[in-house]
Short mmCIF file of C-alpha atoms in Angstrom, two decimals:
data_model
loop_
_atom_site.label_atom_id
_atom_site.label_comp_id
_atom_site.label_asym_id
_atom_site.label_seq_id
_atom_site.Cartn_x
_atom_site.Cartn_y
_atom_site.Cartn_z
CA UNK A 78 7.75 15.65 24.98
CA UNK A 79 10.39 14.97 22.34
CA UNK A 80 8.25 12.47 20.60
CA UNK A 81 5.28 15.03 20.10
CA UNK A 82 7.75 17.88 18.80
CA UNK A 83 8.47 15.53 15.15
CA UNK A 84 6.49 14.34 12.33
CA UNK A 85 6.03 10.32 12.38
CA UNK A 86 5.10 8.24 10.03
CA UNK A 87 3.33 5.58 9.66
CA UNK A 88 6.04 2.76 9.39
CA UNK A 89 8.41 5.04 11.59
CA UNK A 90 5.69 4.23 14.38
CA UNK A 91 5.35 1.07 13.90
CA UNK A 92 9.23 -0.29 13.62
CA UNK A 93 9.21 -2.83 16.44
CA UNK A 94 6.15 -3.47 17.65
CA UNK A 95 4.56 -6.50 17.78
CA UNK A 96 0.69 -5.61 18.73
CA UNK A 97 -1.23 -2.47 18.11
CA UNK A 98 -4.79 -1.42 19.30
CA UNK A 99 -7.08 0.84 17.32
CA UNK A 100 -10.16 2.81 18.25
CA UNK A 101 -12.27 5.73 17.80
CA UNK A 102 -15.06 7.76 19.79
CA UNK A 103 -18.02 6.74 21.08
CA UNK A 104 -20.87 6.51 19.05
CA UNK A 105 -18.96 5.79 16.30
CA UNK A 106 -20.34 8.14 13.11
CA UNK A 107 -18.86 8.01 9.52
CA UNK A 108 -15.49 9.64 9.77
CA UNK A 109 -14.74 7.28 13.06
CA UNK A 110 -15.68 3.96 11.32
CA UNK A 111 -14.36 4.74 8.00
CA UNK A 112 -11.09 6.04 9.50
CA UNK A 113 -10.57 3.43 11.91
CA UNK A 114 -12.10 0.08 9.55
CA UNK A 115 -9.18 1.75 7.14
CA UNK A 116 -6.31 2.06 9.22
CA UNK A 117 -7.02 -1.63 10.64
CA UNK A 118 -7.53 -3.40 6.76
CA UNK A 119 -4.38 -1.42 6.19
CA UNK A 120 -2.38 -2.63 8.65
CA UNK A 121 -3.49 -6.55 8.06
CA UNK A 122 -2.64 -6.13 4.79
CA UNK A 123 0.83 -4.57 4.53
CA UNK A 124 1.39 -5.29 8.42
CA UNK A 125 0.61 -8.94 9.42
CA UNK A 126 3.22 -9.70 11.27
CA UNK A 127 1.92 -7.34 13.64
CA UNK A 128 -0.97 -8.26 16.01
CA UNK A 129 -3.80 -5.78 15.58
CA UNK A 130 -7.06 -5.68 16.96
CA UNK A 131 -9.88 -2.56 16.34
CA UNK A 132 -11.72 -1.48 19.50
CA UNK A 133 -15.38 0.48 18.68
CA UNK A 134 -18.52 0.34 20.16
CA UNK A 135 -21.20 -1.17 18.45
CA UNK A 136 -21.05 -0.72 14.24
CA UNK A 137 -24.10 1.03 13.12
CA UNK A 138 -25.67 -0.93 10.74
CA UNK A 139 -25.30 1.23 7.90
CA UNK A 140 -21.54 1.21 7.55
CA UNK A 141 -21.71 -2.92 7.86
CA UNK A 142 -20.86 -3.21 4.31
CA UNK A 143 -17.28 -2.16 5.22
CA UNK A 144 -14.86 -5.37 4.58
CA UNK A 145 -14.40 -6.86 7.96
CA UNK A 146 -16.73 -4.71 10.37
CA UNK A 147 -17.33 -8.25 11.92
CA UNK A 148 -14.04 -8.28 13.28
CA UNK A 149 -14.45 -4.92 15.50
CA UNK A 150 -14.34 -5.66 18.94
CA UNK A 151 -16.56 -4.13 21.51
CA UNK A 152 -15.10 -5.77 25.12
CA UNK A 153 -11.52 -5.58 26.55
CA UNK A 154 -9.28 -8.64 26.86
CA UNK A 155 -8.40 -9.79 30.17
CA UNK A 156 -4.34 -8.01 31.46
CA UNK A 157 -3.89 -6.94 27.17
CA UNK A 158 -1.14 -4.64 26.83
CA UNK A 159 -0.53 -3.42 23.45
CA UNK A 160 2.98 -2.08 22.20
CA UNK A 161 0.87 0.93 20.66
CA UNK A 162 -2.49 2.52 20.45
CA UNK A 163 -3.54 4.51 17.70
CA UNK A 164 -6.81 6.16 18.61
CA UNK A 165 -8.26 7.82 15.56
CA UNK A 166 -11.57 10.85 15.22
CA UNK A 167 -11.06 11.43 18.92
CA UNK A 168 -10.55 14.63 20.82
CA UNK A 169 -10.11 13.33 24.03
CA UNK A 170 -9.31 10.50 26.17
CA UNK A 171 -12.71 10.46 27.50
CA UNK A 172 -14.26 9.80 23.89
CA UNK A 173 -12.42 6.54 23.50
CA UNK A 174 -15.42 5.28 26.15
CA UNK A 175 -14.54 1.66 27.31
CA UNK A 176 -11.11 1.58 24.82
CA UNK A 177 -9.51 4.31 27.38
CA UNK A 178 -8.32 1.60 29.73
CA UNK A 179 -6.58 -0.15 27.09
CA UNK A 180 -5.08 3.49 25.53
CA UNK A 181 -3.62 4.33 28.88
CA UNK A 182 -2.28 0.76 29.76
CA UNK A 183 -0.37 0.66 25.83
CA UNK A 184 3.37 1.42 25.86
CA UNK A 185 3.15 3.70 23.44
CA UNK A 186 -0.16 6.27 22.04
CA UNK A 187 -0.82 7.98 19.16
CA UNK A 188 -3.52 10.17 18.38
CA UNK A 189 -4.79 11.07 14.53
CA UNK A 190 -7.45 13.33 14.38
CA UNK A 191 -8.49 16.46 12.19
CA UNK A 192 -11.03 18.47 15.20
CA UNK A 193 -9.88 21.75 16.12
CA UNK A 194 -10.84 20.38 19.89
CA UNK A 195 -8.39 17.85 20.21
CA UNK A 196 -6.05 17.98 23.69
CA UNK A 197 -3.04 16.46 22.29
CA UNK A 198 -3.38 13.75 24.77
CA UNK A 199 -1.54 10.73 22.94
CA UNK A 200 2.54 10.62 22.97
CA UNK A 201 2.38 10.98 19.12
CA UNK A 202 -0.42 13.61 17.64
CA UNK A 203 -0.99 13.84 14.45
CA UNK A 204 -3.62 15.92 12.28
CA UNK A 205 -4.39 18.68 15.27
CA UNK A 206 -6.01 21.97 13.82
CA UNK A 207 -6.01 20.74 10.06
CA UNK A 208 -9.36 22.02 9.89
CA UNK A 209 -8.25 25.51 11.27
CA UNK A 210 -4.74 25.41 8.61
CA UNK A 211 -7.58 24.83 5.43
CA UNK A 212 -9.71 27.31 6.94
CA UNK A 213 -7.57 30.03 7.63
CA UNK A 214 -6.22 29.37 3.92
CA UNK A 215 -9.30 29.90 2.22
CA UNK A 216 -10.06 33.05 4.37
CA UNK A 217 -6.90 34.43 3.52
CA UNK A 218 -6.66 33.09 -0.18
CA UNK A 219 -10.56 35.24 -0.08
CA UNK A 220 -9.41 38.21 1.72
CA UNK A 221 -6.04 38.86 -0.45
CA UNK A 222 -7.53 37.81 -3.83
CA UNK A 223 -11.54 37.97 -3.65
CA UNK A 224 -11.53 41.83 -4.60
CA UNK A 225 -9.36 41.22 -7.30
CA UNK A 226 -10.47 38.46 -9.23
CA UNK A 227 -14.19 38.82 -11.15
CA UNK A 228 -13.95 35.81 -12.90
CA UNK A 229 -15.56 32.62 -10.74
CA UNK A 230 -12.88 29.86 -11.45
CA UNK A 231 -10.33 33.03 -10.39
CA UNK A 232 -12.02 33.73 -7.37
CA UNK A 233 -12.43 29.72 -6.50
CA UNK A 234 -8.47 29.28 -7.03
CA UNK A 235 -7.95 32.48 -4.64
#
């Protein structure tokens, strides 16, 4: 419980592992692909002494001209643990589809996602209710300051 009750980041998380796991929802949409295709170019890039493989169901064809798409894998290695999973645009462990085997065998979990749903079902979670935090802000910023304000780039800052 400790480990959910502080803000991580990125190379915080990652000091000492040696293989990592990424993956998203089923039916990967935009947000999934885009998030997870980012995180994994990012982590070959500034990471690559670290082991990482991206686990997704089938890329639809119209995010393909993502670098590296081709490189998303779609079936689970034989007796793989990873030091860490990092599931991204997931609510729940049942989203992660055929990935959840390898999310609940990993030593260590981490969850980033922005839905309101999410269960806080990784040992790190990161990004829960962000959607309710901006929209509570801009009711609030409306309720406090919409009366007020006449003037439209007034009433857009409230």
């Amino acid at each position: 419980m400790e480990l959910m009750s502080r803000m991580f980041n990125l190379k915080e998380l990652l000091e000492g592992k040696q293989s990592v796991a990424l993956g998203g929802h089923v039916r990967p949409d935009g947000d999934c692909v885009g998030s997870t295709m980012g995180l994994y170019l990012y982590l070959k890039e500034n990471f690559p002494q670290i082991e990482t493989d991206l686990y997704l169901e089938s890329v639809p064809e119209a995010y393909s001209m993502i670098r590296h798409t081709d490189e998303v894998k779609s079936e689970l290695p034989e007796g793989k643990i990873y030091d860490l999973f990092i599931c991204m645009d997931c609510g729940d462990l049942q989203r992660l589809g055929f990935s959840q085997k390898l999310f609940i065998e990993s030593k260590q979990t981490a969850c980033i996602d922005h839905h309101v749903s999410n269960q806080g079902f990784a040992d790190i979670n990161m990004g829960r209710g962000a959607i309710v935090i901006g929209l509570a802000a801009v009711i609030i910023g409306e309720a406090i300051f919409g009366r007020i304000f006449r003037n439209f780039a007034l009433t857009l800052l409230s």
